[in-house]
Amino acid sequence: MPHTGTVTKPAPAPQHEELPNKHARRFGLPVATALVMGNIIGGGIFLLPASVAPFGTISLVAFGVLTVGAITLALVFGRLARRHPQTGGPYVYAREAFGDFAGFLASWSYWITTWVSNAALAVAAVGYLDVLLPIHGSTFWTIVAALTVQWLPALANLAGTRYVGAVQLVSTVLKFAPLLLVAIGGLFFFHADNLGPFRASGDSSLGAVSASAAILLFSYLGVESASVSAGEVRDPERNVGRATVLGTGLAALLYLLCTLAVFGTVSHDRLVDSDAPFSDAVNAMFGGTWGGTAVAVAALVSMLGALNGWTLLSAQTPYAAAKDGLFPAVFAKKKRGTPTAGVLVAVTLASLLTVYNYTAGSAGVFETLVLVTTFTATVPYLLATAAQIYFLLSGQGHRVSGLRLARDLVLALAAFGFSLWLVGGAGYAAVFQGVLFLFVGVLVYAWIAARKKRTAADATD
């Protein structure tokens, strides 16, 4: 229900878990940190240097601003998770502060973000797979490859959370080897002449930062990963916050180092038109043409790891909402520690979107949908940071953080402002379509709320 003065505190989000079995295992700090890093660092890092090169090296300023904002969000999520360590993350915080309707909006919006992001990652992964196995000449085999890339992580999730954690940790370790090679090794081959102009687009400094930041936004989604899966993390009051800050900080550091290294090893004129900037960087560092194959393998590993983590998140948020009667009940069922319906529905929707993208040839529409995920992800961010502000200003600061009120309030306001900036960076078209997605969710909420009321009325008869 909307906030109208006094908020009636809803029942805390229950933590209904199945009996322990050999397939379900809680994550420790290393795996939780890997989950955050793996979800933030997907396939985007392999394209970012070329994507922002047209703006010049001022894009590194946008990296810095986004990094500060992402760390701020991470700190807020860590504080919220200390007192609300249930699975669901932003959904739990929004519902606790503002009631069922706000909780549903956070859950619905985040759910859209997860499965559309999965479709985007799968399509990007096929682009790198084409370097190893040329398949783009056939629409059929391209679709088969994209669906395979989506369903393999889904099957890993259905096998149980112990396998999710194992896949996430292994994929994170494997993909960091080539990334660190470029990030650190590239600094030894760095040439300032390759950097090009500071402002290459002709825009004002503020305009160039905002424009390049809009491209980078999608690559920073995932800071909330540990809080969304808090119910599967051991000692979540401590580990969720630590994993969120560690994962976000390490991912951001790697982003900055890799981009700087590529900027300094590949000439600006060449980088602007590059389809594989990391391959070009490795070739410039060591010579030869083996870099393309090595980077393609690293990109595939990276994206499979990201898909593995995002598939888990696509099921966890509706699971938490379904336990409170705000999503269809089928999403609340678990098997082997995994919400199976959430995984299957999300991967099916992502698969349908992928097939549509290839058969309709609507690359522009798909890219717009990817930008929509930037908007839909900020809705839970805004609601979660607003919940933090509400807790603090309503005298409930002790429920969120034991630190001083002023510091937590400034932090929450900064995270809220950063989230608003993300909305603006998504663009008018993406915001418009994202709002339409939200309105569809309002209709779903009306149906669920009506069923709940009718069931309650029948029970009293």
CSV table of C-alpha atoms in Angstrom, one decimal:
chain,number,residue,atom,x,y,z
A,1,MET,CA,0.0,0.0,0.0
A,2,PRO,CA,1.2,3.6,-0.7
A,3,HIS,CA,2.8,5.5,2.2
A,4,THR,CA,0.2,7.8,3.8
A,5,GLY,CA,1.6,9.2,6.9
A,6,THR,CA,2.0,6.4,9.5
A,7,VAL,CA,3.4,3.2,8.1
A,8,THR,CA,2.0,0.0,9.4
A,9,LYS,CA,5.0,-2.3,9.7
A,10,PRO,CA,4.4,-5.4,7.7
A,11,ALA,CA,5.5,-8.8,9.0
A,12,PRO,CA,9.2,-9.3,8.5
A,13,ALA,CA,10.1,-11.2,5.4
A,14,PRO,CA,10.1,-14.8,6.4
A,15,GLN,CA,13.2,-16.9,5.9
A,16,HIS,CA,11.6,-20.2,4.9
A,17,GLU,CA,14.3,-22.6,3.9
A,18,GLU,CA,14.2,-26.2,3.1
A,19,LEU,CA,15.9,-28.8,5.3
A,20,PRO,CA,19.6,-28.9,4.7
A,21,ASN,CA,20.7,-31.3,2.1
A,22,LYS,CA,23.9,-32.1,0.2
A,23,HIS,CA,22.9,-29.9,-2.7
A,24,ALA,CA,22.2,-26.7,-0.7
A,25,ARG,CA,25.1,-24.9,0.9
A,26,ARG,CA,25.5,-21.3,2.3
A,27,PHE,CA,28.1,-19.0,0.7
A,28,GLY,CA,31.0,-17.8,2.7
A,29,LEU,CA,32.7,-14.4,2.3
A,30,PRO,CA,34.9,-15.5,-0.7
A,31,VAL,CA,32.0,-16.9,-2.7
A,32,ALA,CA,29.8,-14.0,-1.8
A,33,THR,CA,32.5,-11.6,-2.9
A,34,ALA,CA,33.0,-13.6,-6.1
A,35,LEU,CA,29.2,-13.4,-6.7
A,36,VAL,CA,29.3,-9.6,-6.6
A,37,MET,CA,32.4,-9.3,-8.7
A,38,GLY,CA,31.2,-11.9,-11.2
A,39,ASN,CA,27.8,-10.1,-11.7
A,40,ILE,CA,29.4,-6.7,-12.1
A,41,ILE,CA,32.2,-7.9,-14.4
A,42,GLY,CA,30.4,-9.7,-17.2
A,43,GLY,CA,31.1,-9.2,-20.9
A,44,GLY,CA,31.0,-5.4,-20.8
A,45,ILE,CA,34.6,-5.0,-19.6
A,46,PHE,CA,35.8,-6.4,-22.9
A,47,LEU,CA,34.0,-3.8,-24.9
A,48,LEU,CA,34.2,-0.7,-22.7
A,49,PRO,CA,37.5,0.8,-23.8
A,50,ALA,CA,36.4,1.0,-27.4
A,51,SER,CA,32.8,2.1,-26.5
A,52,VAL,CA,34.0,5.2,-24.5
A,53,ALA,CA,37.1,6.0,-26.7
A,54,PRO,CA,35.1,8.4,-28.9
A,55,PHE,CA,34.7,10.7,-25.9
A,56,GLY,CA,38.4,10.8,-25.1
A,57,THR,CA,40.3,10.1,-21.9
A,58,ILE,CA,37.7,12.2,-20.1
A,59,SER,CA,35.7,9.0,-19.9
A,60,LEU,CA,38.1,7.9,-17.2
A,61,VAL,CA,36.5,10.7,-15.1
A,62,ALA,CA,33.1,9.1,-15.7
A,63,PHE,CA,34.7,5.8,-14.5
A,64,GLY,CA,35.7,7.5,-11.3
A,65,VAL,CA,32.3,9.1,-10.7
A,66,LEU,CA,30.5,5.8,-11.3
A,67,THR,CA,33.0,4.0,-9.0
A,68,VAL,CA,32.3,6.4,-6.1
A,69,GLY,CA,28.6,6.1,-6.7
A,70,ALA,CA,28.7,2.3,-6.8
A,71,ILE,CA,30.8,2.1,-3.6
A,72,THR,CA,28.3,4.4,-2.0
A,73,LEU,CA,25.4,2.1,-3.0
A,74,ALA,CA,27.5,-0.8,-1.8
A,75,LEU,CA,27.9,0.8,1.7
A,76,VAL,CA,24.2,1.5,2.0
A,77,PHE,CA,23.3,-2.1,1.0
A,78,GLY,CA,25.8,-3.4,3.6
A,79,ARG,CA,24.2,-1.3,6.3
A,80,LEU,CA,20.7,-2.4,5.4
A,81,ALA,CA,21.7,-6.0,5.3
A,82,ARG,CA,23.0,-5.9,8.8
A,83,ARG,CA,19.5,-5.6,10.2
A,84,HIS,CA,17.6,-7.3,7.4
A,85,PRO,CA,19.7,-10.3,6.4
A,86,GLN,CA,16.9,-12.0,4.5
A,87,THR,CA,16.9,-13.1,0.9
A,88,GLY,CA,15.5,-10.4,-1.4
A,89,GLY,CA,17.8,-7.4,-0.8
A,90,PRO,CA,16.1,-4.1,-2.0
A,91,TYR,CA,12.7,-5.8,-2.0
A,92,VAL,CA,13.0,-6.6,1.7
A,93,TYR,CA,14.1,-3.0,2.6
A,94,ALA,CA,11.4,-1.3,0.5
A,95,ARG,CA,8.7,-3.5,1.9
A,96,GLU,CA,9.9,-3.0,5.5
A,97,ALA,CA,9.8,0.8,5.1
A,98,PHE,CA,6.9,1.5,2.8
A,99,GLY,CA,4.7,-1.5,2.7
A,100,ASP,CA,3.7,-4.2,0.2
A,101,PHE,CA,3.3,-2.1,-2.9
A,102,ALA,CA,6.7,-0.6,-2.7
A,103,GLY,CA,8.2,-4.0,-2.0
A,104,PHE,CA,6.4,-5.5,-5.0
A,105,LEU,CA,7.7,-2.6,-7.3
A,106,ALA,CA,11.3,-3.2,-6.2
A,107,SER,CA,10.9,-7.0,-6.7
A,108,TRP,CA,9.2,-6.6,-10.1
A,109,SER,CA,11.6,-4.1,-11.5
A,110,TYR,CA,14.6,-6.0,-10.3
A,111,TRP,CA,13.2,-9.2,-11.8
A,112,ILE,CA,12.9,-7.5,-15.2
A,113,THR,CA,16.5,-6.4,-14.9
A,114,THR,CA,17.8,-9.8,-14.3
A,115,TRP,CA,16.3,-11.7,-17.1
A,116,VAL,CA,16.7,-9.0,-19.8
A,117,SER,CA,20.4,-8.7,-18.7
A,118,ASN,CA,20.8,-12.5,-19.2
A,119,ALA,CA,19.5,-12.1,-22.7
A,120,ALA,CA,22.0,-9.3,-23.4
A,121,LEU,CA,24.9,-11.3,-21.9
A,122,ALA,CA,24.0,-14.4,-24.0
A,123,VAL,CA,24.0,-12.4,-27.2
A,124,ALA,CA,27.3,-10.7,-26.4
A,125,ALA,CA,28.8,-14.1,-25.5
A,126,VAL,CA,27.9,-15.5,-29.0
A,127,GLY,CA,29.9,-12.6,-30.5
A,128,TYR,CA,33.0,-13.9,-28.8
A,129,LEU,CA,32.1,-17.5,-29.5
A,130,ASP,CA,32.1,-16.6,-33.2
A,131,VAL,CA,35.9,-15.9,-32.9
A,132,LEU,CA,36.4,-19.6,-31.9
A,133,LEU,CA,33.6,-21.2,-34.0
A,134,PRO,CA,32.4,-19.1,-36.8
A,135,ILE,CA,28.6,-19.4,-36.7
A,136,HIS,CA,27.3,-15.9,-37.5
A,137,GLY,CA,26.7,-17.0,-41.1
A,138,SER,CA,23.8,-19.2,-39.8
A,139,THR,CA,20.9,-17.7,-37.9
A,140,PHE,CA,19.9,-21.1,-36.7
A,141,TRP,CA,23.2,-22.0,-35.2
A,142,THR,CA,23.6,-18.5,-33.7
A,143,ILE,CA,20.3,-19.0,-31.9
A,144,VAL,CA,21.3,-22.4,-30.7
A,145,ALA,CA,24.6,-21.1,-29.4
A,146,ALA,CA,22.8,-18.2,-27.5
A,147,LEU,CA,20.3,-20.5,-26.0
A,148,THR,CA,23.0,-23.0,-24.9
A,149,VAL,CA,24.9,-20.1,-23.2
A,150,GLN,CA,21.8,-19.3,-21.3
A,151,TRP,CA,20.6,-22.7,-20.3
A,152,LEU,CA,24.0,-24.1,-19.1
A,153,PRO,CA,24.1,-21.7,-16.1
A,154,ALA,CA,20.4,-22.3,-15.5
A,155,LEU,CA,21.1,-26.1,-15.3
A,156,ALA,CA,23.9,-25.4,-12.9
A,157,ASN,CA,21.5,-23.4,-10.7
A,158,LEU,CA,18.9,-26.2,-10.9
A,159,ALA,CA,21.5,-28.7,-9.7
A,160,GLY,CA,21.8,-26.8,-6.4
A,161,THR,CA,23.3,-23.8,-4.7
A,162,ARG,CA,26.5,-25.7,-3.9
A,163,TYR,CA,27.2,-25.9,-7.6
A,164,VAL,CA,26.3,-22.3,-8.1
A,165,GLY,CA,28.9,-21.2,-5.6
A,166,ALA,CA,31.5,-23.6,-7.1
A,167,VAL,CA,30.9,-22.3,-10.7
A,168,GLN,CA,31.0,-18.7,-9.6
A,169,LEU,CA,34.2,-19.0,-7.7
A,170,VAL,CA,36.0,-21.0,-10.5
A,171,SER,CA,34.8,-18.7,-13.3
A,172,THR,CA,35.8,-15.6,-11.3
A,173,VAL,CA,39.3,-16.9,-10.8
A,174,LEU,CA,39.7,-18.0,-14.4
A,175,LYS,CA,38.6,-14.8,-16.0
A,176,PHE,CA,40.8,-12.6,-13.8
A,177,ALA,CA,44.0,-14.1,-15.2
A,178,PRO,CA,43.8,-12.5,-18.7
A,179,LEU,CA,42.2,-9.3,-17.2
A,180,LEU,CA,45.1,-8.9,-14.8
A,181,LEU,CA,47.5,-9.6,-17.7
A,182,VAL,CA,46.1,-6.5,-19.5
A,183,ALA,CA,45.6,-4.4,-16.4
A,184,ILE,CA,49.1,-4.8,-15.1
A,185,GLY,CA,51.1,-5.9,-18.1
A,186,GLY,CA,49.7,-3.1,-20.2
A,187,LEU,CA,51.2,-0.5,-17.9
A,188,PHE,CA,54.7,-1.7,-18.9
A,189,PHE,CA,53.8,-1.1,-22.6
A,190,PHE,CA,52.0,2.2,-21.9
A,191,HIS,CA,52.7,5.1,-24.3
A,192,ALA,CA,51.1,8.5,-23.5
A,193,ASP,CA,51.0,9.3,-27.2
A,194,ASN,CA,48.3,6.6,-27.6
A,195,LEU,CA,45.9,8.3,-25.3
A,196,GLY,CA,44.6,10.9,-27.8
A,197,PRO,CA,42.7,14.1,-26.8
A,198,PHE,CA,41.2,14.6,-23.4
A,199,ARG,CA,37.9,15.6,-24.9
A,200,ALA,CA,37.5,14.0,-28.3
A,201,SER,CA,33.7,14.4,-28.9
A,202,GLY,CA,33.5,18.2,-28.9
A,203,ASP,CA,31.0,18.1,-26.1
A,204,SER,CA,31.4,20.1,-22.9
A,205,SER,CA,33.2,18.4,-20.1
A,206,LEU,CA,30.0,17.7,-18.2
A,207,GLY,CA,28.3,16.5,-21.4
A,208,ALA,CA,31.2,14.2,-22.2
A,209,VAL,CA,31.2,12.7,-18.7
A,210,SER,CA,27.4,12.2,-18.7
A,211,ALA,CA,27.4,10.7,-22.2
A,212,SER,CA,30.3,8.3,-21.5
A,213,ALA,CA,28.8,7.4,-18.1
A,214,ALA,CA,25.5,6.4,-19.8
A,215,ILE,CA,27.4,3.8,-21.7
A,216,LEU,CA,29.1,2.5,-18.6
A,217,LEU,CA,26.1,2.2,-16.4
A,218,PHE,CA,25.1,-1.3,-17.5
A,219,SER,CA,28.5,-2.5,-16.6
A,220,TYR,CA,28.2,-1.5,-13.0
A,221,LEU,CA,24.9,-3.2,-12.3
A,222,GLY,CA,25.3,-6.0,-9.7
A,223,VAL,CA,26.4,-4.1,-6.5
A,224,GLU,CA,23.3,-5.5,-4.8
A,225,SER,CA,24.1,-9.1,-5.6
A,226,ALA,CA,25.1,-10.3,-2.1
A,227,SER,CA,22.2,-8.5,-0.4
A,228,VAL,CA,19.7,-10.1,-2.8
A,229,SER,CA,21.1,-13.6,-1.9
A,230,ALA,CA,21.6,-12.7,1.8
A,231,GLY,CA,19.6,-15.8,2.8
A,232,GLU,CA,22.2,-18.0,1.2
A,233,VAL,CA,25.2,-16.2,2.8
A,234,ARG,CA,26.7,-17.4,6.1
A,235,ASP,CA,26.7,-14.8,8.8
A,236,PRO,CA,24.9,-12.3,6.5
A,237,GLU,CA,25.0,-9.5,9.1
A,238,ARG,CA,28.8,-9.3,8.6
A,239,ASN,CA,29.5,-11.0,5.3
A,240,VAL,CA,26.9,-9.3,3.0
A,241,GLY,CA,28.3,-5.8,3.7
A,242,ARG,CA,31.9,-6.9,3.4
A,243,ALA,CA,31.3,-8.9,0.2
A,244,THR,CA,29.4,-6.0,-1.3
A,245,VAL,CA,32.1,-3.4,-0.7
A,246,LEU,CA,35.0,-5.8,-1.5
A,247,GLY,CA,33.4,-7.1,-4.7
A,248,THR,CA,32.4,-3.6,-5.9
A,249,GLY,CA,35.8,-2.0,-5.1
A,250,LEU,CA,37.9,-4.8,-6.7
A,251,ALA,CA,35.7,-4.8,-9.8
A,252,ALA,CA,35.9,-1.0,-10.1
A,253,LEU,CA,39.7,-1.1,-9.7
A,254,LEU,CA,40.0,-3.7,-12.4
A,255,TYR,CA,37.7,-1.7,-14.7
A,256,LEU,CA,39.9,1.4,-14.3
A,257,LEU,CA,43.2,-0.4,-14.7
A,258,CYS,CA,42.1,-2.3,-17.8
A,259,THR,CA,40.7,0.7,-19.5
A,260,LEU,CA,43.8,2.8,-18.8
A,261,ALA,CA,46.0,0.0,-20.0
A,262,VAL,CA,44.1,-0.4,-23.3
A,263,PHE,CA,44.1,3.4,-23.8
A,264,GLY,CA,47.8,3.5,-23.4
A,265,THR,CA,48.7,0.5,-25.6
A,266,VAL,CA,46.3,1.0,-28.6
A,267,SER,CA,46.4,4.3,-30.5
A,268,HIS,CA,43.3,6.4,-30.1
A,269,ASP,CA,42.4,6.4,-33.8
A,270,ARG,CA,42.5,2.6,-33.9
A,271,LEU,CA,40.7,2.1,-30.7
A,272,VAL,CA,37.7,4.2,-31.7
A,273,ASP,CA,37.0,1.6,-34.5
A,274,SER,CA,38.1,-1.5,-32.7
A,275,ASP,CA,35.7,-4.4,-32.3
A,276,ALA,CA,38.0,-6.3,-29.9
A,277,PRO,CA,40.0,-3.7,-27.9
A,278,PHE,CA,41.6,-6.3,-25.6
A,279,SER,CA,42.8,-8.3,-28.5
A,280,ASP,CA,44.4,-5.3,-30.0
A,281,ALA,CA,46.0,-4.4,-26.7
A,282,VAL,CA,47.5,-7.9,-26.3
A,283,ASN,CA,48.7,-7.9,-29.9
A,284,ALA,CA,50.4,-4.6,-29.3
A,285,MET,CA,52.0,-5.8,-26.1
A,286,PHE,CA,53.4,-9.1,-27.3
A,287,GLY,CA,52.9,-9.2,-31.1
A,288,GLY,CA,51.2,-11.9,-33.1
A,289,THR,CA,47.5,-12.5,-33.4
A,290,TRP,CA,46.9,-15.0,-30.7
A,291,GLY,CA,45.4,-12.3,-28.5
A,292,GLY,CA,42.0,-12.5,-30.2
A,293,THR,CA,41.5,-16.2,-29.3
A,294,ALA,CA,42.8,-15.7,-25.8
A,295,VAL,CA,40.5,-12.8,-25.1
A,296,ALA,CA,37.5,-14.6,-26.7
A,297,VAL,CA,38.0,-17.5,-24.3
A,298,ALA,CA,38.3,-15.1,-21.3
A,299,ALA,CA,35.2,-13.2,-22.4
A,300,LEU,CA,33.2,-16.5,-22.6
A,301,VAL,CA,34.3,-17.6,-19.2
A,302,SER,CA,33.5,-14.1,-17.8
A,303,MET,CA,30.0,-14.1,-19.3
A,304,LEU,CA,29.2,-17.6,-18.3
A,305,GLY,CA,30.2,-16.7,-14.7
A,306,ALA,CA,28.0,-13.6,-14.9
A,307,LEU,CA,25.1,-15.5,-16.3
A,308,ASN,CA,25.5,-18.1,-13.5
A,309,GLY,CA,25.2,-15.4,-10.9
A,310,TRP,CA,22.5,-13.4,-12.6
A,311,THR,CA,20.4,-16.6,-13.0
A,312,LEU,CA,20.5,-17.1,-9.3
A,313,LEU,CA,19.5,-13.5,-8.7
A,314,SER,CA,16.6,-13.8,-11.2
A,315,ALA,CA,15.1,-16.4,-8.9
A,316,GLN,CA,15.9,-15.0,-5.5
A,317,THR,CA,14.0,-11.8,-5.6
A,318,PRO,CA,10.7,-13.3,-6.7
A,319,TYR,CA,11.2,-16.1,-4.2
A,320,ALA,CA,11.3,-13.6,-1.4
A,321,ALA,CA,8.3,-11.8,-2.7
A,322,ALA,CA,6.3,-15.0,-3.2
A,323,LYS,CA,7.0,-16.0,0.4
A,324,ASP,CA,5.1,-12.8,1.4
A,325,GLY,CA,2.3,-13.4,-1.1
A,326,LEU,CA,3.4,-10.6,-3.5
A,327,PHE,CA,4.4,-12.9,-6.3
A,328,PRO,CA,2.7,-16.1,-7.6
A,329,ALA,CA,3.1,-18.9,-5.1
A,330,VAL,CA,5.0,-21.1,-7.5
A,331,PHE,CA,8.0,-18.8,-7.2
A,332,ALA,CA,8.3,-19.7,-3.5
A,333,LYS,CA,9.1,-23.4,-4.1
A,334,LYS,CA,12.7,-24.6,-3.7
A,335,LYS,CA,14.5,-27.7,-4.7
A,336,ARG,CA,18.1,-28.4,-3.9
A,337,GLY,CA,18.3,-25.0,-2.3
A,338,THR,CA,17.2,-23.2,-5.6
A,339,PRO,CA,13.9,-21.6,-6.4
A,340,THR,CA,13.3,-23.7,-9.5
A,341,ALA,CA,10.3,-21.9,-10.9
A,342,GLY,CA,12.1,-18.6,-10.8
A,343,VAL,CA,15.1,-20.0,-12.7
A,344,LEU,CA,12.9,-21.7,-15.3
A,345,VAL,CA,10.6,-18.7,-15.9
A,346,ALA,CA,13.6,-16.2,-16.1
A,347,VAL,CA,15.6,-18.3,-18.5
A,348,THR,CA,12.5,-19.0,-20.7
A,349,LEU,CA,11.7,-15.3,-21.0
A,350,ALA,CA,15.4,-14.4,-21.7
A,351,SER,CA,15.4,-17.2,-24.4
A,352,LEU,CA,12.3,-15.8,-26.0
A,353,LEU,CA,13.8,-12.3,-26.1
A,354,THR,CA,17.0,-13.7,-27.6
A,355,VAL,CA,15.1,-15.6,-30.3
A,356,TYR,CA,13.1,-12.5,-31.1
A,357,ASN,CA,16.3,-10.4,-31.3
A,358,TYR,CA,17.9,-12.7,-33.9
A,359,THR,CA,14.8,-13.5,-36.0
A,360,ALA,CA,13.4,-10.0,-36.2
A,361,GLY,CA,16.8,-8.4,-36.8
A,362,SER,CA,15.9,-5.7,-34.3
A,363,ALA,CA,19.3,-4.9,-32.9
A,364,GLY,CA,18.2,-1.3,-32.1
A,365,VAL,CA,15.2,-2.5,-30.2
A,366,PHE,CA,17.3,-5.0,-28.2
A,367,GLU,CA,19.9,-2.3,-27.4
A,368,THR,CA,17.1,-0.1,-26.1
A,369,LEU,CA,15.9,-3.0,-23.9
A,370,VAL,CA,19.4,-3.2,-22.5
A,371,LEU,CA,19.2,0.4,-21.6
A,372,VAL,CA,15.8,-0.3,-20.0
A,373,THR,CA,17.6,-2.6,-17.6
A,374,THR,CA,19.7,0.4,-16.4
A,375,PHE,CA,16.4,2.2,-15.6
A,376,THR,CA,14.7,-0.9,-14.0
A,377,ALA,CA,17.7,-1.6,-11.9
A,378,THR,CA,17.7,1.9,-10.4
A,379,VAL,CA,14.1,1.6,-9.2
A,380,PRO,CA,15.1,-0.9,-6.5
A,381,TYR,CA,18.2,1.3,-5.8
A,382,LEU,CA,16.0,4.4,-5.3
A,383,LEU,CA,13.5,2.5,-3.1
A,384,ALA,CA,16.3,0.9,-1.0
A,385,THR,CA,18.2,4.1,-0.4
A,386,ALA,CA,14.9,5.9,0.4
A,387,ALA,CA,14.1,3.1,2.9
A,388,GLN,CA,17.5,3.8,4.6
A,389,ILE,CA,16.6,7.5,4.7
A,390,TYR,CA,13.2,6.7,6.2
A,391,PHE,CA,14.7,4.5,8.9
A,392,LEU,CA,17.1,7.1,9.9
A,393,LEU,CA,14.7,10.1,9.9
A,394,SER,CA,12.0,8.2,11.7
A,395,GLY,CA,14.2,7.4,14.6
A,396,GLN,CA,14.9,3.8,13.6
A,397,GLY,CA,18.6,4.3,12.7
A,398,HIS,CA,19.5,1.5,15.2
A,399,ARG,CA,17.8,-0.9,12.9
A,400,VAL,CA,20.1,-0.2,10.0
A,401,SER,CA,23.4,0.9,11.4
A,402,GLY,CA,25.2,1.5,14.7
A,403,LEU,CA,27.3,4.3,13.2
A,404,ARG,CA,26.5,8.0,13.7
A,405,LEU,CA,23.2,9.2,12.2
A,406,ALA,CA,24.7,12.1,10.3
A,407,ARG,CA,27.2,10.0,8.4
A,408,ASP,CA,24.6,7.3,7.5
A,409,LEU,CA,22.2,10.0,6.3
A,410,VAL,CA,24.8,11.7,4.1
A,411,LEU,CA,25.7,8.3,2.7
A,412,ALA,CA,22.1,7.4,1.9
A,413,LEU,CA,21.4,10.8,0.3
A,414,ALA,CA,24.5,10.5,-1.9
A,415,ALA,CA,23.4,7.0,-3.0
A,416,PHE,CA,19.9,8.3,-3.7
A,417,GLY,CA,21.3,11.1,-5.8
A,418,PHE,CA,23.5,8.7,-7.7
A,419,SER,CA,20.6,6.5,-8.4
A,420,LEU,CA,18.7,9.5,-9.9
A,421,TRP,CA,21.7,10.2,-12.1
A,422,LEU,CA,21.5,6.7,-13.3
A,423,VAL,CA,17.9,7.2,-14.4
A,424,GLY,CA,18.9,10.3,-16.3
A,425,GLY,CA,21.8,8.5,-18.0
A,426,ALA,CA,19.5,5.7,-19.3
A,427,GLY,CA,17.9,8.2,-21.7
A,428,TYR,CA,14.3,9.3,-22.3
A,429,ALA,CA,13.4,6.3,-24.5
A,430,ALA,CA,14.6,3.8,-22.0
A,431,VAL,CA,12.9,5.5,-19.1
A,432,PHE,CA,9.6,5.7,-21.1
A,433,GLN,CA,9.7,2.0,-21.9
A,434,GLY,CA,10.8,1.1,-18.4
A,435,VAL,CA,7.8,2.9,-17.0
A,436,LEU,CA,5.6,0.9,-19.2
A,437,PHE,CA,7.2,-2.3,-17.8
A,438,LEU,CA,6.4,-1.0,-14.3
A,439,PHE,CA,2.8,-0.3,-15.2
A,440,VAL,CA,2.4,-3.9,-16.3
A,441,GLY,CA,3.7,-4.8,-12.9
A,442,VAL,CA,1.0,-2.6,-11.3
A,443,LEU,CA,-1.6,-4.7,-13.1
A,444,VAL,CA,0.0,-7.9,-11.8
A,445,TYR,CA,0.0,-6.5,-8.3
A,446,ALA,CA,-3.7,-5.6,-8.6
A,447,TRP,CA,-4.4,-9.2,-9.5
A,448,ILE,CA,-2.4,-10.7,-6.7
A,449,ALA,CA,-3.8,-8.2,-4.1
A,450,ALA,CA,-7.3,-9.0,-5.2
A,451,ARG,CA,-6.7,-12.7,-4.8
A,452,LYS,CA,-5.3,-12.2,-1.3
A,453,LYS,CA,-8.2,-10.1,-0.2
A,454,ARG,CA,-10.7,-12.6,-1.7
A,455,THR,CA,-8.9,-15.5,0.0
A,456,ALA,CA,-8.9,-13.6,3.4
A,457,ALA,CA,-12.6,-12.8,3.0
A,458,ASP,CA,-13.5,-16.5,2.2
A,459,ALA,CA,-11.5,-17.6,5.3
A,460,THR,CA,-13.6,-15.3,7.6
A,461,ASP,CA,-16.9,-16.6,6.1
